Coordinates of C-alpha atoms in Angstrom, one line a residue:
M1 CA -29.1 -93.3 -70.1
E2 CA -29.9 -95.0 -66.8
M3 CA -29.1 -93.1 -63.7
T4 CA -29.4 -93.8 -59.9
G5 CA -31.7 -91.7 -57.9
S6 CA -28.7 -90.1 -56.3
Q7 CA -27.3 -89.1 -59.7
I8 CA -30.7 -87.7 -60.7
F9 CA -30.8 -85.7 -57.5
W10 CA -27.5 -83.9 -58.0
K11 CA -28.1 -83.4 -61.7
C12 CA -31.5 -81.7 -60.8
L13 CA -29.8 -79.5 -58.3
E14 CA -27.2 -78.5 -60.8
R15 CA -29.9 -77.7 -63.3
E16 CA -31.5 -75.4 -60.7
G17 CA -28.3 -73.5 -60.3
V18 CA -27.5 -74.8 -56.8
K19 CA -23.9 -74.0 -55.9
H20 CA -23.9 -74.6 -52.2
I21 CA -25.7 -77.0 -49.9
F22 CA -25.7 -77.3 -46.1
G23 CA -26.0 -80.7 -44.5
L24 CA -25.2 -83.6 -42.2
P25 CA -25.1 -87.2 -43.5
G26 CA -26.8 -90.4 -42.2
G27 CA -27.6 -93.9 -43.2
T28 CA -30.7 -93.1 -45.4
I29 CA -28.8 -90.6 -47.5
I30 CA -25.4 -92.2 -47.6
D31 CA -25.9 -92.9 -51.4
L32 CA -26.5 -89.2 -51.9
Y33 CA -23.3 -88.3 -50.1
D34 CA -21.4 -90.9 -52.1
E35 CA -22.6 -89.4 -55.3
L36 CA -21.8 -85.9 -54.0
T37 CA -18.1 -86.7 -54.4
R38 CA -18.7 -86.8 -58.1
S39 CA -20.5 -83.5 -58.3
P40 CA -17.8 -80.9 -58.1
Q41 CA -20.2 -78.0 -59.1
I42 CA -21.9 -78.1 -55.7
K43 CA -20.0 -77.2 -52.5
H44 CA -21.1 -78.9 -49.3
F45 CA -20.9 -77.3 -45.8
L46 CA -20.8 -79.9 -43.1
V47 CA -22.8 -78.6 -40.0
R48 CA -22.9 -80.1 -36.6
H49 CA -26.6 -80.0 -36.1
E50 CA -29.4 -80.1 -38.7
Q51 CA -31.1 -77.0 -37.4
A52 CA -27.9 -75.1 -38.3
A53 CA -28.1 -76.5 -41.9
V54 CA -31.6 -75.1 -42.4
H55 CA -30.7 -71.7 -40.8
A56 CA -27.6 -71.6 -43.1
A57 CA -29.8 -72.3 -46.2
D58 CA -32.2 -69.6 -44.9
G59 CA -29.4 -67.0 -44.6
Y60 CA -28.1 -67.9 -48.0
A61 CA -31.5 -67.4 -49.5
R62 CA -32.0 -64.0 -47.8
V63 CA -29.0 -62.4 -49.3
T64 CA -29.2 -64.0 -52.8
G65 CA -32.9 -64.1 -53.4
K66 CA -32.5 -67.7 -54.5
A67 CA -33.6 -70.9 -52.8
G68 CA -31.2 -72.2 -50.2
A69 CA -30.7 -76.0 -49.9
A70 CA -30.3 -78.3 -46.9
L71 CA -29.8 -82.1 -46.8
V72 CA -30.3 -84.2 -43.7
T73 CA -31.0 -87.8 -42.7
S74 CA -34.1 -89.4 -41.5
G75 CA -35.6 -89.6 -38.0
P76 CA -34.0 -87.1 -35.6
G77 CA -32.1 -85.6 -38.5
A78 CA -35.4 -84.7 -40.1
T79 CA -37.1 -83.5 -36.8
N80 CA -34.2 -81.3 -36.0
T81 CA -35.0 -79.2 -39.1
V82 CA -38.5 -78.2 -37.9
S83 CA -37.6 -75.0 -36.1
G84 CA -35.5 -73.8 -39.1
I85 CA -38.3 -74.7 -41.5
A86 CA -40.9 -72.9 -39.4
N87 CA -38.6 -69.9 -39.2
A88 CA -38.3 -69.7 -43.0
Y89 CA -42.1 -70.1 -43.3
M90 CA -42.9 -67.2 -40.9
D91 CA -40.5 -64.9 -42.8
S92 CA -41.4 -66.1 -46.3
I93 CA -37.9 -67.3 -47.1
P94 CA -37.4 -69.7 -50.1
I95 CA -35.5 -72.9 -49.0
V96 CA -35.7 -76.5 -50.1
V97 CA -35.0 -79.1 -47.3
F98 CA -34.2 -82.6 -48.3
T99 CA -34.8 -85.3 -45.7
G100 CA -33.8 -89.0 -45.8
Q101 CA -36.4 -91.6 -45.2
V102 CA -36.5 -95.4 -44.6
P103 CA -37.1 -97.5 -47.7
T104 CA -40.6 -97.4 -49.1
P105 CA -41.6 -100.9 -48.0
Q106 CA -40.8 -100.0 -44.4
I107 CA -42.7 -96.7 -44.3
G108 CA -45.5 -96.8 -41.7
K109 CA -44.0 -99.8 -39.9
M110 CA -42.0 -97.8 -37.2
A111 CA -38.7 -98.7 -38.8
F112 CA -35.5 -97.5 -37.2
Q113 CA -35.3 -93.7 -37.5
E114 CA -38.6 -93.4 -39.3
V115 CA -40.8 -90.3 -38.7
D116 CA -43.6 -88.9 -40.9
I117 CA -41.7 -85.7 -41.6
V118 CA -44.1 -84.8 -44.4
D119 CA -47.1 -84.5 -42.1
I120 CA -45.0 -83.0 -39.3
T121 CA -43.9 -80.1 -41.5
R122 CA -47.0 -79.7 -43.6
P123 CA -48.3 -76.7 -41.5
V124 CA -45.0 -74.8 -41.9
T125 CA -44.2 -75.5 -45.5
K126 CA -45.6 -74.3 -48.8
Q127 CA -45.5 -77.9 -50.0
S128 CA -44.2 -81.2 -48.6
Y129 CA -43.4 -84.1 -50.9
Q130 CA -42.5 -87.7 -50.4
V131 CA -41.0 -89.3 -53.5
R132 CA -42.4 -92.9 -53.6
D133 CA -41.3 -93.6 -57.2
I134 CA -37.9 -92.9 -58.7
N135 CA -39.6 -91.8 -61.9
D136 CA -41.2 -88.9 -60.1
L137 CA -38.0 -87.7 -58.6
A138 CA -36.9 -85.3 -61.4
W139 CA -40.2 -83.5 -61.7
I140 CA -40.7 -83.2 -57.9
L141 CA -37.3 -81.7 -57.5
A142 CA -38.0 -79.2 -60.3
E143 CA -41.4 -78.3 -58.8
A144 CA -40.0 -78.0 -55.3
F145 CA -37.6 -75.2 -56.3
Y146 CA -40.3 -73.5 -58.4
V147 CA -42.8 -73.5 -55.5
A148 CA -40.2 -72.3 -53.0
Q149 CA -39.3 -69.2 -55.1
H150 CA -42.6 -68.2 -56.7
E151 CA -45.6 -66.2 -55.6
R152 CA -45.1 -65.7 -51.9
P153 CA -41.7 -67.5 -51.2
G154 CA -41.3 -70.1 -48.5
P155 CA -39.9 -73.5 -47.5
V156 CA -40.5 -76.7 -49.3
L157 CA -39.6 -80.2 -48.0
V158 CA -38.8 -83.2 -50.1
D159 CA -38.6 -86.6 -48.3
L160 CA -36.4 -89.2 -50.0
P161 CA -36.8 -92.9 -49.2
K162 CA -33.5 -94.8 -49.3
D163 CA -34.6 -97.1 -52.1
V164 CA -35.6 -94.2 -54.3
V165 CA -32.1 -92.6 -54.2
H166 CA -30.5 -96.1 -54.7
N167 CA -32.6 -97.4 -57.6
K168 CA -32.0 -96.7 -61.3
T169 CA -34.2 -95.4 -64.1
T170 CA -33.9 -93.3 -67.3
P171 CA -34.9 -89.9 -66.1
K172 CA -36.9 -87.2 -67.9
F173 CA -35.7 -83.8 -66.7
V174 CA -38.4 -81.1 -66.8
E175 CA -38.8 -77.3 -66.7
I176 CA -41.7 -76.0 -64.6
T177 CA -43.5 -73.6 -66.8
R178 CA -47.2 -74.4 -66.0
L179 CA -47.5 -72.0 -63.1
K180 CA -47.7 -68.2 -63.7
D181 CA -44.7 -66.3 -62.4
C182 CA -46.7 -64.1 -60.1
S183 CA -43.8 -62.8 -58.1
L184 CA -42.5 -61.0 -61.2
H185 CA -45.7 -60.2 -63.1
C186 CA -48.6 -59.8 -60.6
R187 CA -49.8 -56.3 -61.5
A188 CA -52.3 -54.4 -59.4
N189 CA -55.8 -53.5 -60.5
P190 CA -55.4 -50.1 -62.2
S191 CA -58.5 -48.7 -60.6
Q192 CA -57.3 -49.6 -57.1
V193 CA -53.9 -48.0 -57.8
Q194 CA -55.7 -44.8 -58.9
E195 CA -57.9 -44.9 -55.8
A196 CA -54.8 -45.3 -53.6
L197 CA -53.0 -42.4 -55.2
A198 CA -56.0 -40.1 -54.9
L199 CA -56.2 -40.9 -51.2
I200 CA -52.5 -40.2 -50.8
L201 CA -52.6 -36.9 -52.6
E202 CA -55.4 -35.7 -50.3
S203 CA -53.7 -36.7 -47.1
K204 CA -52.0 -34.3 -44.7
R205 CA -50.2 -36.8 -42.5
P206 CA -49.3 -39.9 -44.6
I207 CA -46.8 -42.6 -43.7
I208 CA -45.4 -45.5 -45.6
Y209 CA -45.1 -48.7 -43.5
I210 CA -43.0 -51.4 -45.1
G211 CA -42.3 -55.1 -44.4
G212 CA -40.2 -57.9 -45.7
G213 CA -42.3 -58.1 -48.9
V214 CA -40.5 -55.0 -50.2
I215 CA -37.2 -56.8 -50.0
L216 CA -38.5 -60.1 -51.3
S217 CA -39.9 -58.4 -54.4
D218 CA -36.8 -56.3 -55.0
A219 CA -39.0 -53.2 -54.7
S220 CA -36.5 -50.9 -52.9
D221 CA -35.6 -48.7 -55.8
E222 CA -39.2 -48.1 -56.7
L223 CA -40.1 -47.4 -53.1
L224 CA -37.3 -44.8 -52.9
K225 CA -38.7 -43.0 -56.0
F226 CA -42.2 -43.1 -54.5
A227 CA -41.3 -41.8 -51.1
E228 CA -39.1 -39.0 -52.5
A229 CA -41.6 -38.0 -55.2
L230 CA -44.4 -37.4 -52.6
Q231 CA -42.1 -36.6 -49.6
I232 CA -43.7 -39.3 -47.3
P233 CA -41.9 -40.6 -44.2
V234 CA -41.1 -44.3 -44.2
T235 CA -41.1 -46.7 -41.2
S236 CA -40.3 -50.4 -41.3
T237 CA -41.0 -53.7 -39.6
L238 CA -38.0 -55.7 -38.4
M239 CA -38.2 -57.7 -41.6
G240 CA -38.4 -54.6 -43.8
L241 CA -35.2 -52.9 -42.5
G242 CA -32.9 -52.1 -45.4
G243 CA -35.8 -52.0 -47.8
F244 CA -35.5 -48.2 -47.5
P245 CA -32.1 -46.6 -46.7
G246 CA -31.8 -46.2 -43.0
D247 CA -29.7 -43.1 -43.3
H248 CA -32.2 -41.3 -45.6
P249 CA -33.9 -38.1 -44.2
L250 CA -37.3 -39.7 -44.8
S251 CA -36.5 -42.8 -42.8
L252 CA -38.0 -43.2 -39.3
G253 CA -36.4 -46.6 -38.7
M254 CA -38.3 -49.4 -37.0
L255 CA -41.7 -49.2 -35.5
G256 CA -43.7 -51.4 -33.2
M257 CA -43.0 -53.1 -29.9
H258 CA -39.4 -51.9 -29.7
G259 CA -39.6 -49.3 -32.4
A260 CA -38.6 -45.6 -31.9
Y261 CA -41.0 -43.4 -30.0
Y262 CA -41.3 -41.0 -33.0
S263 CA -42.0 -43.9 -35.4
N264 CA -44.9 -45.2 -33.3
M265 CA -46.3 -41.7 -32.7
T266 CA -46.1 -40.9 -36.4
L267 CA -48.0 -44.1 -37.3
D268 CA -50.6 -43.5 -34.5
N269 CA -51.3 -40.0 -35.7
A270 CA -51.3 -40.6 -39.5
D271 CA -54.3 -40.0 -41.6
V272 CA -53.2 -42.4 -44.3
I273 CA -51.0 -45.5 -43.9
I274 CA -49.6 -47.0 -47.1
A275 CA -48.6 -50.6 -46.0
I276 CA -46.4 -52.3 -48.5
G277 CA -45.4 -56.0 -48.1
A278 CA -46.3 -56.0 -44.4
R279 CA -48.9 -58.0 -42.6
F280 CA -49.9 -55.9 -39.5
D281 CA -48.6 -58.5 -37.0
D282 CA -49.1 -58.0 -33.3
R283 CA -45.6 -56.6 -32.8
V284 CA -46.5 -53.7 -35.0
T285 CA -50.1 -53.0 -34.1
G286 CA -50.2 -53.5 -30.4
K287 CA -53.8 -53.3 -29.2
L288 CA -55.7 -53.8 -32.4
D289 CA -58.8 -51.8 -31.2
E290 CA -56.7 -48.7 -30.8
F291 CA -54.4 -49.0 -33.8
A292 CA -54.0 -45.8 -35.8
P293 CA -57.5 -44.6 -35.1
Q294 CA -57.3 -41.6 -37.5
A295 CA -55.9 -43.5 -40.5
K296 CA -57.3 -44.9 -43.7
I297 CA -55.3 -48.0 -44.8
I298 CA -53.9 -48.7 -48.2
H299 CA -52.5 -52.3 -48.1
I300 CA -50.3 -53.7 -50.9
D301 CA -49.4 -57.4 -50.6
I302 CA -49.0 -60.4 -52.9
D303 CA -50.9 -62.7 -50.6
P304 CA -54.6 -61.9 -50.5
K305 CA -55.0 -63.8 -47.3
D306 CA -53.0 -61.2 -45.4
I307 CA -55.0 -58.2 -46.6
S308 CA -57.6 -57.1 -44.0
K309 CA -56.7 -60.1 -41.9
N310 CA -55.7 -58.0 -38.9
V311 CA -56.5 -54.4 -39.9
V312 CA -59.2 -53.6 -42.5
A313 CA -57.9 -51.9 -45.6
E314 CA -59.9 -49.1 -47.3
V315 CA -57.9 -49.7 -50.5
P316 CA -56.7 -53.4 -50.8
I317 CA -54.2 -54.0 -53.6
V318 CA -53.3 -57.6 -54.3
A319 CA -50.0 -57.4 -56.2
D320 CA -46.3 -57.8 -56.2
C321 CA -44.9 -54.9 -54.3
Q322 CA -42.5 -53.9 -57.1
E323 CA -45.2 -54.0 -59.7
A324 CA -47.6 -52.0 -57.6
L325 CA -45.0 -49.3 -56.9
I326 CA -44.1 -49.1 -60.6
Q327 CA -47.7 -48.4 -61.4
L328 CA -48.0 -45.8 -58.7
N329 CA -44.8 -44.1 -59.9
E330 CA -46.1 -44.0 -63.4
L331 CA -49.3 -42.3 -62.3
I332 CA -47.3 -39.8 -60.2
K333 CA -45.4 -38.7 -63.2
K334 CA -48.7 -37.7 -64.9
E335 CA -49.7 -35.5 -62.0
E336 CA -49.2 -31.7 -61.9
P337 CA -45.9 -31.1 -60.0
R338 CA -46.4 -29.8 -56.5
D339 CA -44.0 -28.7 -53.8
W340 CA -44.5 -31.6 -51.5
A341 CA -41.7 -30.7 -49.1
S342 CA -43.5 -27.4 -48.3
I343 CA -46.9 -29.2 -48.1
R344 CA -45.6 -31.8 -45.7
K345 CA -43.6 -29.3 -43.5
P346 CA -46.2 -29.2 -40.7
W347 CA -46.2 -33.0 -40.6
F348 CA -42.4 -33.2 -40.5
D349 CA -42.2 -30.5 -37.9
K350 CA -44.4 -32.6 -35.7
I351 CA -42.3 -35.7 -36.3
A352 CA -39.2 -33.7 -35.4
E353 CA -40.9 -32.6 -32.2
W354 CA -41.5 -36.3 -31.2
E355 CA -37.9 -37.2 -32.1
K356 CA -36.6 -34.4 -29.9
Q357 CA -38.9 -35.4 -27.0
Q358 CA -37.7 -39.0 -27.0
P359 CA -34.7 -39.9 -29.3
L360 CA -33.2 -43.4 -29.3
A361 CA -30.6 -42.8 -26.6
Y362 CA -28.8 -44.4 -23.7
D363 CA -26.5 -43.4 -20.8
T364 CA -23.2 -42.4 -22.6
K365 CA -21.5 -41.5 -19.3
A366 CA -21.7 -45.0 -17.8
D367 CA -18.5 -46.7 -16.6
V368 CA -19.7 -50.1 -17.9
I369 CA -20.1 -51.1 -21.5
K370 CA -23.5 -50.2 -22.9
P371 CA -24.7 -52.6 -25.6
Q372 CA -26.0 -49.7 -27.8
Y373 CA -22.5 -48.2 -27.8
V374 CA -21.0 -51.5 -29.1
V375 CA -23.6 -51.5 -32.0
E376 CA -22.9 -47.8 -32.7
K377 CA -19.2 -48.6 -32.9
L378 CA -19.8 -51.5 -35.2
Y379 CA -21.8 -49.2 -37.5
E380 CA -19.2 -46.5 -37.4
L381 CA -16.2 -48.8 -38.1
T382 CA -17.9 -50.8 -40.8
K383 CA -19.4 -47.6 -42.3
G384 CA -22.7 -49.4 -42.4
E385 CA -21.4 -51.7 -45.2
A386 CA -21.5 -55.1 -43.3
Y387 CA -24.0 -57.9 -43.6
I388 CA -25.4 -58.1 -40.1
A389 CA -26.9 -61.4 -38.8
T390 CA -28.4 -61.5 -35.4
E391 CA -29.5 -64.1 -32.9
V392 CA -32.8 -63.4 -31.0
G393 CA -33.2 -61.4 -27.8
Q394 CA -32.3 -58.0 -26.5
H395 CA -29.2 -57.8 -28.6
Q396 CA -31.3 -58.2 -31.7
M397 CA -33.3 -55.1 -30.8
W398 CA -30.3 -53.0 -30.0
A399 CA -28.8 -54.1 -33.3
V400 CA -31.7 -52.9 -35.3
Q401 CA -32.2 -49.7 -33.3
F402 CA -28.6 -48.5 -33.6
Y403 CA -27.3 -50.0 -36.9
K404 CA -28.7 -48.2 -39.9
F405 CA -29.3 -50.6 -42.7
K406 CA -28.8 -48.8 -46.0
K407 CA -29.4 -51.6 -48.4
P408 CA -31.8 -54.5 -48.8
R409 CA -30.7 -58.0 -47.8
T410 CA -28.1 -56.8 -45.4
L411 CA -30.0 -57.6 -42.2
I412 CA -30.4 -61.3 -41.7
T413 CA -32.6 -62.0 -38.6
S414 CA -35.4 -64.2 -37.4
G415 CA -38.6 -62.2 -37.4
G416 CA -41.9 -64.0 -37.1
L417 CA -40.7 -67.1 -35.2
G418 CA -38.0 -65.3 -33.1
C419 CA -35.8 -68.4 -33.2
M420 CA -32.8 -68.3 -30.8
G421 CA -29.7 -69.9 -32.3
Y422 CA -30.4 -68.4 -35.7
G423 CA -27.6 -65.9 -36.2
L424 CA -24.4 -67.8 -36.4
P425 CA -25.6 -70.5 -38.9
A426 CA -27.4 -67.8 -40.9
A427 CA -24.1 -65.9 -41.0
L428 CA -22.5 -69.1 -42.4
G429 CA -25.0 -69.1 -45.2
V430 CA -24.4 -65.4 -45.9
Q431 CA -20.6 -65.8 -46.0
A432 CA -20.9 -68.8 -48.3
A433 CA -23.0 -66.7 -50.7
K434 CA -20.8 -63.6 -50.3
P435 CA -17.3 -64.8 -49.7
E436 CA -15.7 -61.3 -50.1
A437 CA -18.2 -59.5 -47.9
L438 CA -17.9 -58.5 -44.2
V439 CA -20.3 -60.6 -42.2
I440 CA -21.0 -60.0 -38.5
D441 CA -23.2 -62.0 -36.2
I442 CA -24.5 -59.8 -33.3
A443 CA -25.3 -62.2 -30.6
G444 CA -26.4 -62.6 -27.0
D445 CA -24.7 -65.0 -24.6
G446 CA -27.9 -67.1 -24.4
S447 CA -28.8 -67.4 -28.0
I448 CA -25.2 -67.9 -29.3
Q449 CA -24.9 -71.1 -27.2
M450 CA -27.7 -72.9 -29.1
N451 CA -25.7 -73.3 -32.3
F452 CA -22.2 -72.2 -31.2
H453 CA -20.9 -75.5 -32.7
T454 CA -21.4 -73.9 -36.1
L455 CA -18.0 -72.3 -35.5
A456 CA -16.5 -75.7 -36.5
T457 CA -18.0 -75.4 -40.0
V458 CA -16.8 -71.8 -40.1
V459 CA -13.3 -72.9 -39.3
E460 CA -13.3 -75.8 -41.7
N461 CA -14.2 -73.5 -44.6
N462 CA -12.0 -70.6 -43.4
L463 CA -14.9 -68.2 -43.4
P464 CA -14.0 -64.8 -41.9
I465 CA -17.2 -64.3 -39.9
K466 CA -17.0 -61.9 -36.9
V467 CA -19.2 -62.7 -33.9
A468 CA -20.0 -59.9 -31.4
I469 CA -21.4 -61.3 -28.2
L470 CA -23.3 -58.8 -26.0
N471 CA -22.7 -60.7 -22.8
N472 CA -24.9 -59.7 -19.9
G473 CA -25.0 -63.1 -18.1
Y474 CA -28.8 -63.3 -18.5
L475 CA -31.5 -64.6 -20.8
G476 CA -31.9 -60.8 -21.3
M477 CA -35.3 -60.2 -22.9
V478 CA -37.0 -62.6 -20.4
R479 CA -35.1 -61.0 -17.5
Q480 CA -36.3 -57.6 -18.7
W481 CA -39.9 -58.7 -18.6
Q482 CA -39.3 -60.2 -15.1
E483 CA -37.9 -56.8 -14.0
L484 CA -40.8 -54.7 -15.4
F485 CA -43.7 -57.0 -14.7
Y486 CA -42.7 -59.6 -12.1
E487 CA -41.0 -57.4 -9.4
K488 CA -37.5 -58.5 -10.4
R489 CA -38.1 -62.2 -9.6
Y490 CA -35.4 -63.5 -11.9
S491 CA -36.5 -67.1 -12.3
G492 CA -34.5 -69.2 -14.8
T493 CA -32.8 -66.3 -16.5
Y494 CA -29.4 -66.0 -14.8
F495 CA -26.6 -67.9 -16.5
E496 CA -24.4 -68.8 -13.6
G497 CA -22.5 -71.4 -15.7
N498 CA -21.6 -69.4 -18.8
P499 CA -18.4 -70.5 -20.5
D500 CA -15.4 -68.3 -21.1
F501 CA -16.3 -67.4 -24.7
V502 CA -12.7 -66.4 -25.5
K503 CA -11.4 -69.8 -24.4
L504 CA -14.3 -71.5 -26.2
A505 CA -13.4 -69.7 -29.4
E506 CA -9.8 -70.6 -29.1
A507 CA -10.7 -74.2 -28.6
Y508 CA -12.3 -74.1 -32.1
G509 CA -9.1 -72.5 -33.4
V510 CA -10.7 -69.0 -33.6
M511 CA -9.3 -65.7 -32.4
G512 CA -11.1 -64.7 -29.2
L513 CA -11.2 -61.1 -27.9
R514 CA -12.7 -59.5 -24.8
A515 CA -13.7 -56.0 -23.8
E516 CA -14.7 -55.2 -20.2
K517 CA -14.5 -51.4 -20.2
P518 CA -16.0 -48.9 -22.6
E519 CA -12.6 -47.6 -23.7
E520 CA -11.7 -51.2 -24.9
V521 CA -14.7 -51.6 -27.3
E522 CA -13.3 -49.8 -30.3
T523 CA -9.9 -51.4 -30.1
V524 CA -11.5 -54.9 -29.9
I525 CA -13.8 -54.2 -32.9
Q526 CA -11.0 -52.8 -35.0
Q527 CA -8.7 -55.7 -34.2
A528 CA -11.4 -58.2 -35.2
L529 CA -12.1 -56.3 -38.5
D530 CA -8.4 -56.3 -39.3
A531 CA -8.1 -60.1 -38.7
P532 CA -8.2 -62.2 -41.8
G533 CA -10.2 -65.1 -40.3
P534 CA -13.1 -65.6 -38.0
V535 CA -13.2 -63.8 -34.6
V536 CA -15.3 -64.0 -31.5
M537 CA -15.7 -60.8 -29.5
D538 CA -17.0 -61.0 -25.9
F539 CA -18.3 -57.7 -24.7
R540 CA -19.1 -57.7 -21.0
I541 CA -22.1 -55.3 -21.0
D542 CA -24.3 -53.8 -18.3
P543 CA -26.1 -56.8 -17.0
E544 CA -29.4 -55.0 -16.4
E545 CA -29.6 -52.7 -19.4
D546 CA -33.1 -52.8 -20.9
V547 CA -34.4 -52.3 -24.4
F548 CA -36.6 -49.1 -24.8
P549 CA -39.0 -48.0 -26.0
M550 CA -41.2 -51.0 -25.2
V551 CA -44.9 -51.6 -25.8
A552 CA -46.3 -53.9 -23.2
A553 CA -48.7 -56.7 -24.1
G554 CA -52.2 -55.5 -24.6
K555 CA -51.2 -51.8 -25.0
S556 CA -51.5 -49.4 -27.9
I557 CA -48.3 -48.6 -29.8
A558 CA -48.7 -45.1 -28.5
E559 CA -48.4 -46.4 -24.9
M560 CA -44.7 -47.0 -24.6
I561 CA -42.5 -47.7 -21.6
L562 CA -39.7 -45.3 -22.0
P563 CA -36.2 -45.0 -20.4
G564 CA -36.5 -43.8 -16.8
H565 CA -39.9 -45.3 -16.4

């Protein structure tokens, strides 16, 4: 039966199990939007900016493990997606972004709203396609979803010329089976696993260092078994938080540039580091020449390009994290039982000493709202059961320092790219995927303004997202650097013209609440949690509160700037 390209498009998405798509229409994709009215299986969320569509698809993918989908028009619609695509690429998030394009005869002739989005996005996608022939549409769409979700996940772009989605053909729908499903079946070399275990069993001061790969591979259960079996402390990158229960006695929380003092000191003094699904990025290693000088490295990652790229691994293991941990756990069962808690006691005593010396803390007697207190209250009142999205900045670090993430896929944040404006549209994607869940966006007053218009989409779809703005009147993280390293010359970081966020929320038809004193914080949060719809909370926090610990550029992770510096 003949079908238009638009009919083929939506039929392919239905075959891929797509239930939600985030987008903004335009002239080159008007046929697709017309056909969408006849595809009731897929719910469309109308955003107000294309970057928000991609971030929403990204948030959707992070909590479901399935590829998110975004649909935008050509020209500026396509170029507006680039930050969102780069963000997904840096964090290995599976999304498929569909862009409109001018008709194929006009490509390369500088037609109205024509850009070469395929070449623009090629460095930040796993694959970018342009469909020149309607007969290629079905297999390209099938392959796009496959590529996005398999091996190391990531974004894929499909560029759709207007005539391709308008023309007709008799399609041939396909299943992509020609590629090995490495993300589920990539087992480690048995001899390397044996070598890794032998090194771990001999170690006196081991530490497990996890990244986002643990979450992407659904390896959390196997990781918990592994850590408990050998009584090894676990620290995490920003992207790995939730991959190991944050309230577990073996958890050291986050390490790195703004990691806990005791996490960084534990890593710096370890004799064996078991890195799982992490890439030793600069935020974790600090000065590479001085990184973990006493440690031998075991590195497990599905991407061979990441192993020994920054830090040389004595035992490299190219494998899916879950598969490698299954193999390790099988070998541990064959070992003679040992009292690992007693064996590790000197190591844990030392870690406890570091924690006592410099716990994550703040001034609890202050007469102004401390941002850490807001996050602690959010954790207490939600019992740690919320999905937390964040924007990017100081508030992001306070959120991950003081909210304990107990389950995987409950922290939704921009890691590698550090993309301001991410949190609210990402929360939209999370709430679309999890309509019954409690979803909170912890934001700063700078970052939230980049995509605050997403509140219109939230209202249109009656999504009960709660937004907690830690409002200090500054571009906070940059201000902190200016304070510490530029003699408090606050250049371009003070927001003199900030809006009244309560009135702004009300203008969108959303409940707005404000807390200006510490004693008002709990009441505001509880009132927001009790409200059935979306709420914006404006917390007027200490304007010059800093994020500590902090590792300055070019310093070792053991050289931290601490409170009271």
